[in-house]
Amino acid sequence: MQLSGRVDRIRESATLRVSRRALELRRQGVPVIDFGAGEPDFDSPAIAVEAARLALAQGFTRYTANNGIPELREALAERYRAAFGTPWTAADVLVTVGGKGALFESSLALFDDGTEVVLHTPAWVSFVEQIRFAGARPVEVPTSGADGFAIHAEPLVAALSERTRAVILNSPCNPTGGVISPAERRKVVEACAKRGIVVLSDETYERFAYDGFEPGSAASLAAEFPDTVAVIGSFSKTYAMTGWRLGYLLGPRELVDAAARIQSHATSNPTSFAMKGALAALVGAEADVVAMIAEYAARRDLLLARLARLPGIRCAAPRGAFYAFPDVSQRLTGDLATPTDFAERLLEEEAVAIVAGEAFGSDRHVRISFACSRQALTEGMDRIERFLARH
Ligand code: PLP
């Protein structure tokens, strides 16, 4: 079969590959500890489940408006207005099939062959693939574990060129847990605004912050830079609603309309009754979110304490998101030559799933998700200790 050149440019998501292998082993009866998936282990908020159930029972099962049900778009616009003073109305909101859908449609709407997109790395697996799929070239700006993978404006701005269409910010960052400060974010947005470049701010982990840190949002700059700032968000992580597949894009009307046009030929509206559940979560599940974040904070502390005990492994404390990104380079000797070797051997020998850093553009790190119970974290870290004692 002759597949398209477009599809040749992308690879399967490495994080999904790890999950698949972990699932395979589980099916064979192996008690796998899964630190691989970026997926909350909590149930979706009861209020969301109930609202979706009711919507189904009431026959809310037909096509909706392509860009999402108006009441959810209104609630999102209101949430951003109240939290960040944004000028966006429901017309500036597109509800999408996951945050992934919002990013994919934004990429197709903005990037052309021969254009460039600047992003900080290590980065979430899909950014680079989506940029390439849209025909553009990713321009990678490294962040460093030495300062907790902080995202700095200066190297991002220095990477801008006449071909740059967008800068992707992801704060808090998957996989590093690094963040950008409000002052640095403003510098990036100002520089992009001067050059007519869009800032796509992926704030999937906006609510996940630790040690009193307030991640803020690029949305707070939208009133000042309305043609520059676009925010992508998701119900997946904040509300433990991964399988519902709901995310959103808020930003310049031109971009939102273009992304909606693409959506109209790709998926059409996101699932009708799922949107009813998401609306209920957005307005009524704050207590669930606060409780979940407190639990993530406790898990993070537990994981960091255990990682600190591992000889030859250094880990910057993540400021946000729910991943630790330890540097294992000192342990990459003999049969563990690369992070991929490390991750594969760990899965096969100790049934612990993690993701090798190569997936995110690092040949020194591995990613450990702490979106799992404290018991699983303890058991998994016991196994990693045993594994390292042998290698
Ligand atoms: N952006 C980042 C940084 C992510 O880590 C993820 C999920 O892992 C997404 C976007 C997409 O999430 P979803 O499509 O489930 O909303």
PDB file of C-alpha atoms and ligand atoms in Angstrom, residues 38 97-101 103 124 127 170 172-174 202 204-205 232-237 242 245-247 323 367, ligand 1:
ATOM      1  CA  GLY A  38      -0.377  10.368  31.927  1.00  0.00           C
ATOM      2  CA  VAL A  97     -12.082  16.210  21.131  1.00  0.00           C
ATOM      3  CA  GLY A  98      -9.502  16.439  23.895  1.00  0.00           C
ATOM      4  CA  GLY A  99      -6.831  19.064  24.282  1.00  0.00           C
ATOM      5  CA  LYS A 100      -5.091  16.990  21.633  1.00  0.00           C
ATOM      6  CA  GLY A 101      -7.860  17.853  19.190  1.00  0.00           C
ATOM      7  CA  LEU A 103      -3.744  21.410  19.361  1.00  0.00           C
ATOM      8  CA  TRP A 124       5.196  16.329  25.286  1.00  0.00           C
ATOM      9  CA  PHE A 127       3.853  18.626  19.789  1.00  0.00           C
ATOM     10  CA  ASN A 170       3.458  24.189  27.992  1.00  0.00           C
ATOM     11  CA  PRO A 172       3.370  23.301  33.801  1.00  0.00           C
ATOM     12  CA  CYS A 173       5.245  21.076  31.411  1.00  0.00           C
ATOM     13  CA  ASN A 174       4.782  17.438  30.578  1.00  0.00           C
ATOM     14  CA  ASP A 202      -1.046  24.447  26.347  1.00  0.00           C
ATOM     15  CA  THR A 204      -3.538  21.110  30.291  1.00  0.00           C
ATOM     16  CA  TYR A 205      -1.800  21.040  33.719  1.00  0.00           C
ATOM     17  CA  ILE A 232      -5.558  25.182  25.010  1.00  0.00           C
ATOM     18  CA  GLY A 233      -7.065  23.344  27.944  1.00  0.00           C
ATOM     19  CA  SER A 234      -8.447  19.946  28.786  1.00  0.00           C
ATOM     20  CA  PHE A 235     -10.942  18.242  31.046  1.00  0.00           C
ATOM     21  CA  SER A 236      -8.799  15.104  30.999  1.00  0.00           C
ATOM     22  CA  LYS A 237      -6.367  15.695  33.828  1.00  0.00           C
ATOM     23  CA  THR A 242      -9.470  11.314  30.074  1.00  0.00           C
ATOM     24  CA  ARG A 245     -12.201  13.232  25.268  1.00  0.00           C
ATOM     25  CA  LEU A 246     -12.938  16.867  25.874  1.00  0.00           C
ATOM     26  CA  GLY A 247     -10.706  19.874  25.551  1.00  0.00           C
ATOM     27  CA  TYR A 323       5.462  13.655  36.447  1.00  0.00           C
ATOM     28  CA  ARG A 367       9.463   9.971  32.986  1.00  0.00           C
TER      29      ARG A 367
HETATM   30  N1  PLP B   1      -1.121  18.524  26.264  1.00  0.00           N
HETATM   31  C1  PLP B   1      -0.295  17.903  27.119  1.00  0.00           C
HETATM   32  C2  PLP B   1       0.927  18.598  27.555  1.00  0.00           C
HETATM   33  C3  PLP B   1      -0.604  16.613  27.563  1.00  0.00           C
HETATM   34  O1  PLP B   1       0.220  16.007  28.418  1.00  0.00           O
HETATM   35  C4  PLP B   1      -1.764  15.980  27.103  1.00  0.00           C
HETATM   36  C5  PLP B   1      -2.092  14.602  27.497  1.00  0.00           C
HETATM   37  O2  PLP B   1      -1.265  13.837  27.910  1.00  0.00           O
HETATM   38  C6  PLP B   1      -2.601  16.684  26.230  1.00  0.00           C
HETATM   39  C7  PLP B   1      -2.247  17.946  25.835  1.00  0.00           C
HETATM   40  C8  PLP B   1      -3.861  16.114  25.659  1.00  0.00           C
HETATM   41  O3  PLP B   1      -4.744  15.640  26.557  1.00  0.00           O
HETATM   42  P1  PLP B   1      -6.239  15.306  26.118  1.00  0.00           P
HETATM   43  O4  PLP B   1      -6.261  15.139  24.640  1.00  0.00           O
HETATM   44  O5  PLP B   1      -6.584  14.066  26.838  1.00  0.00           O
HETATM   45  O6  PLP B   1      -7.058  16.481  26.540  1.00  0.00           O
END
